[in-house]
CSV table of C-alpha atoms and ligand atoms in Angstrom, one decimal:
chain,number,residue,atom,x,y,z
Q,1,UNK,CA,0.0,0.0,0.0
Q,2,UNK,CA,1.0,3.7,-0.8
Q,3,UNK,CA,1.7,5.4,2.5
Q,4,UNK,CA,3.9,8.3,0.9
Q,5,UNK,CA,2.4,11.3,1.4
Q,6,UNK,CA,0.7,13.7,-1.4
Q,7,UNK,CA,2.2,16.8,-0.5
Q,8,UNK,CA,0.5,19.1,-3.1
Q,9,UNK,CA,-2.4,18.0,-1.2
Q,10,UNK,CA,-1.2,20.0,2.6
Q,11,UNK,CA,-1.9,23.0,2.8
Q,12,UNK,CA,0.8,25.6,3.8
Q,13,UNK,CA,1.2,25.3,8.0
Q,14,UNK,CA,0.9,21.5,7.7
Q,15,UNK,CA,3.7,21.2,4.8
Q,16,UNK,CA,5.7,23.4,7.0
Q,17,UNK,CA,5.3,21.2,10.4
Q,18,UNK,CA,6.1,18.4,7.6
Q,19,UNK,CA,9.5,20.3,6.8
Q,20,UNK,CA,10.3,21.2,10.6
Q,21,UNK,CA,9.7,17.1,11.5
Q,22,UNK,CA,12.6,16.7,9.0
Q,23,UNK,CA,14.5,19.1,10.5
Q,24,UNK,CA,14.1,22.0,8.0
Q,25,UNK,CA,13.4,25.5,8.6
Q,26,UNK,CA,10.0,26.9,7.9
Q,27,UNK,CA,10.5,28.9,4.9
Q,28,UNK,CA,11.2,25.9,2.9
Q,29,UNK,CA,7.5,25.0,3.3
Q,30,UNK,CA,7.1,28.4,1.9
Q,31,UNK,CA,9.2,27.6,-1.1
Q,32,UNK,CA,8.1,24.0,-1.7
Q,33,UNK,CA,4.2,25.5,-1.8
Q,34,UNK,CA,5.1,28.1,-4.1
Q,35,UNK,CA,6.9,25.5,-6.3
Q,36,UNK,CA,4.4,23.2,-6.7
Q,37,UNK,CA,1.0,25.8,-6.3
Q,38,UNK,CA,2.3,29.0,-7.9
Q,39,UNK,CA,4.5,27.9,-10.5
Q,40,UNK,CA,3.0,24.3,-11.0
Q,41,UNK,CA,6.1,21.8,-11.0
Q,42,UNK,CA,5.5,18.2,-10.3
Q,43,UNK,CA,8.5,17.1,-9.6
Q,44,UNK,CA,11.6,17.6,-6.6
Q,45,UNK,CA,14.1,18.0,-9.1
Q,46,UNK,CA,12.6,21.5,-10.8
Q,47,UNK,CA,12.7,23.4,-7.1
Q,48,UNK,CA,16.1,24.7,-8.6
Q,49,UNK,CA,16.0,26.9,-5.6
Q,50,UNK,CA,16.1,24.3,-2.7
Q,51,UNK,CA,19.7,22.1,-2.1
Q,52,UNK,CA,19.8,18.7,-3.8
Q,53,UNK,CA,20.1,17.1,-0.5
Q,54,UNK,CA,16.9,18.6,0.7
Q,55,UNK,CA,15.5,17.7,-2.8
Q,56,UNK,CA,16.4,14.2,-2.3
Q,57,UNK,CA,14.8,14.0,0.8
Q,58,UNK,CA,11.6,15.3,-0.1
Q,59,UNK,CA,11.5,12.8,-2.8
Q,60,UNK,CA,11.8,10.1,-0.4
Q,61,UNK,CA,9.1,11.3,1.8
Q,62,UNK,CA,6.6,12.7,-0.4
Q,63,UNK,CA,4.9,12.1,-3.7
Q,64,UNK,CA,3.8,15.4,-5.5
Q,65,UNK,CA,0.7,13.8,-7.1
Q,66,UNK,CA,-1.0,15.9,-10.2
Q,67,UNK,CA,-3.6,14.6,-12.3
Q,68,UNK,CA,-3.0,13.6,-15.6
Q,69,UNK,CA,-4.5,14.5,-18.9
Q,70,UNK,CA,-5.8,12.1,-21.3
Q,71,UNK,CA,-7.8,13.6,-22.9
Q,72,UNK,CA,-8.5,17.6,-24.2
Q,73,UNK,CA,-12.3,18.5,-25.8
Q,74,UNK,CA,-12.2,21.4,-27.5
Q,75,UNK,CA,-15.9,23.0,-28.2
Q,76,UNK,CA,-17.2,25.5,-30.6
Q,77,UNK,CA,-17.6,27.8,-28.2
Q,78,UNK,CA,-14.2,27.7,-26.8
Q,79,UNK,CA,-15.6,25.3,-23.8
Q,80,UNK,CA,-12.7,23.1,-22.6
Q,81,UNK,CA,-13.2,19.5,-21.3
Q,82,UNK,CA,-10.3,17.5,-20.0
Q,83,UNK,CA,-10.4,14.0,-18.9
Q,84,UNK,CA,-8.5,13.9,-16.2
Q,85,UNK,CA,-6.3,10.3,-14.8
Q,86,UNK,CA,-5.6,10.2,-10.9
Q,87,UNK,CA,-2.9,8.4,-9.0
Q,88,UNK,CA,-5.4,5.1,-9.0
Q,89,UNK,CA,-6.5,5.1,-12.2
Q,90,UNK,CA,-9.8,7.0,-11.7
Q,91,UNK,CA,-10.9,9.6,-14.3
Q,92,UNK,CA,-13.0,12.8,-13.2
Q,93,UNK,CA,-13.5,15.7,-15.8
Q,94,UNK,CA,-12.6,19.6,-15.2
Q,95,UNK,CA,-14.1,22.3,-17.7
Q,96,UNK,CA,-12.9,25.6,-18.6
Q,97,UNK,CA,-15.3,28.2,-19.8
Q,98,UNK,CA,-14.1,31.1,-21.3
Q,99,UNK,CA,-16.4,34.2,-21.4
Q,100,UNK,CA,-15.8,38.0,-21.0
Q,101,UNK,CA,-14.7,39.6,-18.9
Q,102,UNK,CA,-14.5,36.4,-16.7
Q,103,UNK,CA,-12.8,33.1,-17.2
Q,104,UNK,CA,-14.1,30.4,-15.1
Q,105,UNK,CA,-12.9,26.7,-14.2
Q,106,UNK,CA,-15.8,24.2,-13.0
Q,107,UNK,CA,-14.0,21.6,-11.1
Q,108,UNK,CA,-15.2,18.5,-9.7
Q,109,UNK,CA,-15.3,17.3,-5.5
Q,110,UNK,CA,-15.6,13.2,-5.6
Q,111,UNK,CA,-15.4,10.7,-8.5
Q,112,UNK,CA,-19.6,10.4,-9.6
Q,113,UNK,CA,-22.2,11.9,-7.5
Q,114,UNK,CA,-23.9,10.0,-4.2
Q,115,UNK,CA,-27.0,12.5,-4.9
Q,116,UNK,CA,-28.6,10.8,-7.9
Q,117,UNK,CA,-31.1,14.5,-9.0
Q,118,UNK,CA,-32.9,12.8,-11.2
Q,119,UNK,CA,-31.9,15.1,-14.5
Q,120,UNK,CA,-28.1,14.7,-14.1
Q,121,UNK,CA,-25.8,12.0,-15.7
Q,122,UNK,CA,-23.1,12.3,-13.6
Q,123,UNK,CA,-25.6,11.3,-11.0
Q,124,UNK,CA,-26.2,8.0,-13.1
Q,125,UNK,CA,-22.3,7.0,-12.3
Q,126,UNK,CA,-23.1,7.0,-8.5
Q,127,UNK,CA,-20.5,7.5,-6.2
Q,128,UNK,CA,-16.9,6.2,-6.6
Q,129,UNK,CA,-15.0,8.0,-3.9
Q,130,UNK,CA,-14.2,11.6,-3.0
Q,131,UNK,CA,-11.4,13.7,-4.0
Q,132,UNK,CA,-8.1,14.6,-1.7
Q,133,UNK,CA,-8.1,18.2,-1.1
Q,134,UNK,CA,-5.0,17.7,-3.4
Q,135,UNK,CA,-6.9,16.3,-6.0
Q,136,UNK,CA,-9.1,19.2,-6.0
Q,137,UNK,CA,-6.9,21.8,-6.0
Q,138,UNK,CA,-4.4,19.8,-8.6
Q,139,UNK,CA,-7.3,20.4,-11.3
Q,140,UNK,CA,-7.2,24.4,-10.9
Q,141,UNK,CA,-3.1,23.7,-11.2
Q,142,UNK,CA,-3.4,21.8,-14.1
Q,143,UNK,CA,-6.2,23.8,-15.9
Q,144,UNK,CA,-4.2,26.9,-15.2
Q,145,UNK,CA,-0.6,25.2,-16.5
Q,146,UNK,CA,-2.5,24.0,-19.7
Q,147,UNK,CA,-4.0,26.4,-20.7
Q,148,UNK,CA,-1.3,28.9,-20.1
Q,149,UNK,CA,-3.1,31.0,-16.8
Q,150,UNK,CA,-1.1,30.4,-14.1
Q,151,UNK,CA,-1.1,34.2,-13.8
Q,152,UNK,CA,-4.4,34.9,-15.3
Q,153,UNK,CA,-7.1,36.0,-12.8
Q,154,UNK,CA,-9.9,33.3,-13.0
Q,155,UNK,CA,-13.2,32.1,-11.4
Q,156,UNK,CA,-13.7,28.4,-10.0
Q,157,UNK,CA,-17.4,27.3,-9.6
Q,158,UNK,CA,-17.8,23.9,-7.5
Q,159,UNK,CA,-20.2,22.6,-10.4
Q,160,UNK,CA,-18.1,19.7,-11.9
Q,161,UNK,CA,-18.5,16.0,-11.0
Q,162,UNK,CA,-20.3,15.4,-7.4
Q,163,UNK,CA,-21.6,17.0,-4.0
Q,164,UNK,CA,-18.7,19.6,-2.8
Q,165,UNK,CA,-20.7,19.6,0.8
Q,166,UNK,CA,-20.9,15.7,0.8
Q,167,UNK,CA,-16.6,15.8,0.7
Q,168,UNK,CA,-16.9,18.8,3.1
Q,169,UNK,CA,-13.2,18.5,4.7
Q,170,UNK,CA,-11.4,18.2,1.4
Q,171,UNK,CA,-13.1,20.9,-0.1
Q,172,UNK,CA,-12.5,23.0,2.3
Q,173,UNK,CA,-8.7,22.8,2.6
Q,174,UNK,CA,-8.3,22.9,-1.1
Q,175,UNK,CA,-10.5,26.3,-1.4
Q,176,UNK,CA,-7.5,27.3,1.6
Q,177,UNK,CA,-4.5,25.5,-0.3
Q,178,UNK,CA,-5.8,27.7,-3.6
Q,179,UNK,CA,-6.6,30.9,-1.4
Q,180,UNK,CA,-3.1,30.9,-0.2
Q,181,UNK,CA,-1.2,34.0,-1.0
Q,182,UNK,CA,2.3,31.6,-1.5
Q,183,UNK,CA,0.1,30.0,-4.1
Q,184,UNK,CA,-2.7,31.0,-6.5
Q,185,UNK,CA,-4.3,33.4,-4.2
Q,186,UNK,CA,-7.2,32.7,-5.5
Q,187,UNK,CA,-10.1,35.0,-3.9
Q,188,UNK,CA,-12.7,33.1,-1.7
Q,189,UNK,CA,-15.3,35.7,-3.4
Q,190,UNK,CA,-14.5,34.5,-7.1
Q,191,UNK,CA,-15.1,31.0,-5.7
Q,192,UNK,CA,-18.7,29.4,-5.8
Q,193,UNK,CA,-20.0,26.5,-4.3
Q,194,UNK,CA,-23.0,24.9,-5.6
Q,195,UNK,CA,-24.7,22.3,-3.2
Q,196,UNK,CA,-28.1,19.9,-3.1
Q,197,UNK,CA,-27.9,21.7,0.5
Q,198,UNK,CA,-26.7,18.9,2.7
Q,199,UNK,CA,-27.7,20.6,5.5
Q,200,UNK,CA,-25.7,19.3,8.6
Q,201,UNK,CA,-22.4,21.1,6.1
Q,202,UNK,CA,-24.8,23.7,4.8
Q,203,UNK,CA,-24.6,24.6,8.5
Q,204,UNK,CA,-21.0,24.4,9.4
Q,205,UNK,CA,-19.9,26.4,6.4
Q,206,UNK,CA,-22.2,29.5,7.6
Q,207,UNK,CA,-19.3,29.4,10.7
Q,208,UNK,CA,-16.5,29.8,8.0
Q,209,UNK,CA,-13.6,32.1,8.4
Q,210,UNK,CA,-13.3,32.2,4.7
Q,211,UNK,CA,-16.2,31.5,2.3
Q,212,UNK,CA,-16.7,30.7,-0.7
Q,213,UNK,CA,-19.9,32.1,-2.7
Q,214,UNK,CA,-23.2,29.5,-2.3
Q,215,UNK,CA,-25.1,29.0,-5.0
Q,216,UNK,CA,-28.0,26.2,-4.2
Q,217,UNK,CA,-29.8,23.7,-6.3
Q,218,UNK,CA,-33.7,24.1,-5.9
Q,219,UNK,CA,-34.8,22.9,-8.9
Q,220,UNK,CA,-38.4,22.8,-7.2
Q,221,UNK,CA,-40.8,24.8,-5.5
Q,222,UNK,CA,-42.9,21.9,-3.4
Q,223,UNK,CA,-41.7,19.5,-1.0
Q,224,UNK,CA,-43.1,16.7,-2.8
Q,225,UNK,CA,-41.9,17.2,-6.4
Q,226,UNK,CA,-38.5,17.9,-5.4
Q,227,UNK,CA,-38.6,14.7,-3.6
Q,228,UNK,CA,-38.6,13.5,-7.0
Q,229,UNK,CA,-36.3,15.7,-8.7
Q,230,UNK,CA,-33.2,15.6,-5.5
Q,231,UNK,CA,-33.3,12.8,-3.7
Q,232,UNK,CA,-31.6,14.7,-0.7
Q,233,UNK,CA,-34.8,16.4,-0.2
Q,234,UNK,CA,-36.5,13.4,1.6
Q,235,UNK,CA,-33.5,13.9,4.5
Q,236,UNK,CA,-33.2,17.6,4.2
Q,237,UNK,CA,-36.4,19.1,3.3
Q,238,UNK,CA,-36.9,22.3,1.2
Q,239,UNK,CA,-39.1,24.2,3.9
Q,240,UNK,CA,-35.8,23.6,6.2
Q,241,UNK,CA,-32.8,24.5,3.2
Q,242,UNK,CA,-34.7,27.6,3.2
Q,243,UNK,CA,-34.6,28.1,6.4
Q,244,UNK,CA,-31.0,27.6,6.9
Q,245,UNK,CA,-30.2,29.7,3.7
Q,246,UNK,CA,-32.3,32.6,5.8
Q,247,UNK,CA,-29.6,32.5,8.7
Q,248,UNK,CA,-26.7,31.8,5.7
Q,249,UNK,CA,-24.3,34.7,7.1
Q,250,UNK,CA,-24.8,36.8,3.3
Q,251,UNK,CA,-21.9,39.5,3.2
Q,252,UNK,CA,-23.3,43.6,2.3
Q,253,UNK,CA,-23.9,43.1,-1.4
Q,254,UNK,CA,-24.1,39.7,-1.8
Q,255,UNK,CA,-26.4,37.1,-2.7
Q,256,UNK,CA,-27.4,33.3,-2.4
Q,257,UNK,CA,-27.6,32.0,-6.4
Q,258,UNK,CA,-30.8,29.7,-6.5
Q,259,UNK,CA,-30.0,27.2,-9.7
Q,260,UNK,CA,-33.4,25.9,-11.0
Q,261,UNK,CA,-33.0,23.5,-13.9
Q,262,UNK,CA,-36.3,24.4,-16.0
Q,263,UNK,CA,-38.0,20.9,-17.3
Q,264,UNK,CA,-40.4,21.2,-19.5
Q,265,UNK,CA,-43.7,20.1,-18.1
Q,266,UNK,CA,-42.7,19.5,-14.6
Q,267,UNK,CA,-41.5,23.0,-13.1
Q,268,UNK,CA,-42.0,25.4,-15.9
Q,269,UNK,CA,-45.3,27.0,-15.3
Q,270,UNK,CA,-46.0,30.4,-14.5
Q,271,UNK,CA,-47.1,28.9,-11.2
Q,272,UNK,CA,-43.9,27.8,-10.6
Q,273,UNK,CA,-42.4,30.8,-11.1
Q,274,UNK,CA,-44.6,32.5,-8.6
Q,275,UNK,CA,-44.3,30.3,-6.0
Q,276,UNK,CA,-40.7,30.3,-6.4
Q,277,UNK,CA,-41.1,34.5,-5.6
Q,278,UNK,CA,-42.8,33.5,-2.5
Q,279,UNK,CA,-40.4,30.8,-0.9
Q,280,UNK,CA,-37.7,33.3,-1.5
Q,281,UNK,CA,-38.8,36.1,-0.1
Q,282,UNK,CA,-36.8,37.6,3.5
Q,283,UNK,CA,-33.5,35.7,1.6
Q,284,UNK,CA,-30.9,37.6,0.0
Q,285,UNK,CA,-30.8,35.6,-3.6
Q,286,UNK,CA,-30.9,35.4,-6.9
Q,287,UNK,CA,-32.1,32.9,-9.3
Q,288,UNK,CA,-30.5,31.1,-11.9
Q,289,UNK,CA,-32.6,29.2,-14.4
Q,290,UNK,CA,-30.2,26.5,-16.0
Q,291,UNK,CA,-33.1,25.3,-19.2
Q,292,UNK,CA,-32.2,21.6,-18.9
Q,293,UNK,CA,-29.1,20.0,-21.0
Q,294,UNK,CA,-30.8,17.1,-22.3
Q,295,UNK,CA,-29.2,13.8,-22.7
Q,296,UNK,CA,-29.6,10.2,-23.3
Q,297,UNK,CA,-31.4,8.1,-20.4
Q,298,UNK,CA,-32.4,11.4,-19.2
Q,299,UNK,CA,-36.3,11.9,-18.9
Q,300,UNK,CA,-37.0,15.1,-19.1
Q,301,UNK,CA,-37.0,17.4,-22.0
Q,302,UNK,CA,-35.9,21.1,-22.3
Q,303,UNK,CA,-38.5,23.9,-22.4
Q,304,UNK,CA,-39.2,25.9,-25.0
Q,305,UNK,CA,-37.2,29.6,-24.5
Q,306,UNK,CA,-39.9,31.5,-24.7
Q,307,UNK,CA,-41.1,29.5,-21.5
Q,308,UNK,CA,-38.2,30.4,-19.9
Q,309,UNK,CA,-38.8,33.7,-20.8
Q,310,UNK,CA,-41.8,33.9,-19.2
Q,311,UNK,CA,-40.5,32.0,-16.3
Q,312,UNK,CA,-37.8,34.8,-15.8
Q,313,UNK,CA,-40.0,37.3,-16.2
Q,314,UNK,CA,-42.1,36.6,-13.9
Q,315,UNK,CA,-39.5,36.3,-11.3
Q,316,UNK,CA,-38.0,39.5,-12.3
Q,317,UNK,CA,-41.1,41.5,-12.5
Q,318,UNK,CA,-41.1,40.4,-8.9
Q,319,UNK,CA,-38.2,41.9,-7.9
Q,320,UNK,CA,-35.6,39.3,-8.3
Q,321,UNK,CA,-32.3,39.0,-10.2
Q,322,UNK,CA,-32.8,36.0,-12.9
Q,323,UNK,CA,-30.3,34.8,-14.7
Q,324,UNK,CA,-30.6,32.4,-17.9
Q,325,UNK,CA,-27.3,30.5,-17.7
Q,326,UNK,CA,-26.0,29.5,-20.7
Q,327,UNK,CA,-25.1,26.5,-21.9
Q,328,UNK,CA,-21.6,26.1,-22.9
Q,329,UNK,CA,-20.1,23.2,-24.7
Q,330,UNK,CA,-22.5,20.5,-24.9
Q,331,UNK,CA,-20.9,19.4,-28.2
Q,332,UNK,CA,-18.7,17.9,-26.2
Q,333,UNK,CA,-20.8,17.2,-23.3
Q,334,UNK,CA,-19.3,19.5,-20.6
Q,335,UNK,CA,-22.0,21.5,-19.5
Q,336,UNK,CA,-24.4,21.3,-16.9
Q,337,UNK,CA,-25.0,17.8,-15.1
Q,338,UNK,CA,-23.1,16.0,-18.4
Q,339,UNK,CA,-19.6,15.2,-16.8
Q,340,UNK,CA,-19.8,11.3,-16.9
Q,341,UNK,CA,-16.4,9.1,-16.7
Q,342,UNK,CA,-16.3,5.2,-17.4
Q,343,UNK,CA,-14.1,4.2,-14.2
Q,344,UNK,CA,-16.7,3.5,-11.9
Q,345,UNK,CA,-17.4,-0.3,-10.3
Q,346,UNK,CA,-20.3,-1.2,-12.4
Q,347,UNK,CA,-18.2,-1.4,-15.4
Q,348,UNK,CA,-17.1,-4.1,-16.2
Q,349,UNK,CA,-13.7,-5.7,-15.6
Q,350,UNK,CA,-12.8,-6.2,-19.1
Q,351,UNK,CA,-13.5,-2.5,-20.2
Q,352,UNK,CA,-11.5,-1.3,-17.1
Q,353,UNK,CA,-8.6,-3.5,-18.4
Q,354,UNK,CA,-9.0,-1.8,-22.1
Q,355,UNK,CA,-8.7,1.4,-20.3
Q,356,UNK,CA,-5.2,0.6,-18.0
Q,357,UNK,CA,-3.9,-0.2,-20.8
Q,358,UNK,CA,-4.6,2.2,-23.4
C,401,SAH,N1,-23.6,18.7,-6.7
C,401,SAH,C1,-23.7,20.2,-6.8
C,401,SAH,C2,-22.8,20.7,-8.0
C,401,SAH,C3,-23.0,20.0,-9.3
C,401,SAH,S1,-23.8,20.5,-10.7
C,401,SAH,C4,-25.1,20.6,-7.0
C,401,SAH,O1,-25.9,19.8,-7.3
C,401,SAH,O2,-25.3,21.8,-6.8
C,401,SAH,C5,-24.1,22.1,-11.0
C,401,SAH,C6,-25.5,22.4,-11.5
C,401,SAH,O3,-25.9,21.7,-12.7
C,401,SAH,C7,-26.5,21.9,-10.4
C,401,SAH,O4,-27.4,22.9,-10.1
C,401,SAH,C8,-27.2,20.8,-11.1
C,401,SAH,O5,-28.5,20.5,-10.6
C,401,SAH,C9,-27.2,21.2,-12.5
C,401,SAH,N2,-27.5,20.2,-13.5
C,401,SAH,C10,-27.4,18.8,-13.3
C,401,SAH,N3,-27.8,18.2,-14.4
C,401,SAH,C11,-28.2,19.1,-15.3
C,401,SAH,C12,-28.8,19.1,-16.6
C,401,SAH,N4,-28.9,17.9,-17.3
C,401,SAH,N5,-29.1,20.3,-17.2
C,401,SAH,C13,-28.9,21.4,-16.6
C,401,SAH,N6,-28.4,21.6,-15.4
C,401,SAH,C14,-28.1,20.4,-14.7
């Protein structure tokens, strides 16, 4: 078994006390984060800063573990999928949307999705296992080093593969490892984290020194239907998200996102819309109406945009910020609730063979 330990994966003070139990001073944790975070090496031998005896030791000690790409989906629209490989073979997909004036990465938080909303592919996969808080943070290092940002400013959104609050301690230390300033510095407030509203997590983020943005997946406006449409909803009711987004500690100017896929048929109506105005109301929010990506095995279909015109304007005329989001690459199947890999334990042992050895 692999005991080394991943240390693009600590975050600064504990890759420092790692350094100090090895006898080194502290400011070689400084110099060894920046390697590896700022300037995105992954490997001992490029610190050409540190002594080659030090360099040797950290080799011995720690792995410096970066995912690998296998595989880069270009869209029309300048959307950019890449498969990503990790140290056990597992594949997860990152995206990189371009748009003006902001660039965003959409990362993922586990390997398939436990929450199984009943629109969503990646929900199909099920759950393989959750990310290291390396693992997360390596795909902003390795979108940024392909794609030639490293010292670009950039947004992350939390909307890739899985439940960020259902792999709540690894997420968390890699929104610190990126935040660090002897890394990417990446601002908490260009971070956003979108959640089902696992609400035992929904809870301990509100007592957060550093935040990220929330954005949370409604989808429905009635206990029952959005039973259906998020599983989660049968544990952690919508009457009691709300609730808890109510208290949500919202800074001066800011506001809660409320994604709403919009499926044709089910949550459309101009009833919906209203009722939606009336569960939000006392919360600081804004809705986001994400008209559904459709896909095979999927069962819903996408409305018609002049019914999500309505829809939004009903909510705006109301008083709310809406939103439309756009969907970006689904020629290559990279947008919304379309990340899908093929490593997960219902395929079949022959097929995961193929793909060791390709
Ligand atoms: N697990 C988190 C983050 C992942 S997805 C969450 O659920 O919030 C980001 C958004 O895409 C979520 O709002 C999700 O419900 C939405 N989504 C999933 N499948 C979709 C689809 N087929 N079309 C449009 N949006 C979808």
């Amino acid at each position: 078994m692999n005991t080394r330990v991943d240390i693009a994966g600590l975050e600064l003070s504990a890759l420092e006390e790692a350094l100090a139990r090895l006898g080194h001073p502290r400011f070689h944790g400084r110099q060894v984060f920046q390697w590896i975070h700022k300037r995105g090496v992954t490997d001992f031998t490029q610190m050409s800063d540190l002594a080659r005896e030090l360099r040797t030791q950290l080799a011995e000690h720690f792995d410096i573990l970066t995912p690998q790409v296998i595989r880069k989906e270009r869209s029309v629209d300048g959307t950019t999928k890449l498969l990503l490989r990790l140290s056990d073979g597992r594949q997860i997909e990152s995206v990189f949307i371009p748009d003006t004036p902001s660039q965003t990465f959409c990362i993922s938080t586990q390997v398939g999705c436990a929450m199984r909303c009943a629109f969503c592919l990646t929900g199909k996969m099920g759950i393989d296992r959750n990310l290291t808080a390396g693992e997360i943070a390596g795909q902003v290092r390795v979108l940024a080093r392909e794609l030639d940002m490293l010292d670009t400013r950039f947004n992350i959104v939390l909307m890739g593969m899985g439940e960020p609050l259902h792999n709540y301690d690894a997420t968390m230390s890699a929104l610190r490892i990126l935040a660090d300033d002897h890394g990417l510095a990446v601002n908490p407030r260009r971070v956003t984290l979108s959640t089902v509203g696992v609400l035992p997590a929904l809870e301990k983020l509100a007592t957060e020194p550093v935040m990220p943005n929330l954005a949370i997946s409604l989808h429905s406006t009635t206990e029952d239907q959005r039973d259906m449409l998020v599983p989660i909803n049968r544990k952690y009711g919508l009457r009691e998200l709300l609730d808890a987004c109510r208290r949500f500690p919202v800074k001066r100017r800011e506001r809660i996102t409320f994604e709403y896929v919009m499926l044709k048929d089910v949550n459309d109506s101009p009833e919906d819309a209203r009722r939606l105005v009336r569960l939000l109301h006392g919360i600081r929010g804004k809705v986001n109406l994400l008209p559904l990506n459709e896909a095979a095995g999927i069962p819903f279909e996408r409305p018609s945009d002049a019914t999500v015109d309505r829809f939004a304007r009903i909510v705006s005329e109301h008083g709310l910020t809406v939103s439309v989001r756009k969907s970006r690459g689904r020629d290559i199947r990279a947008a919304c609730g379309q990340l899908i890999t093929e490593t997960t334990p219902a395929q079949s042992p022959g097929r995961r063979l193929a793909l060791m050895m390709d």
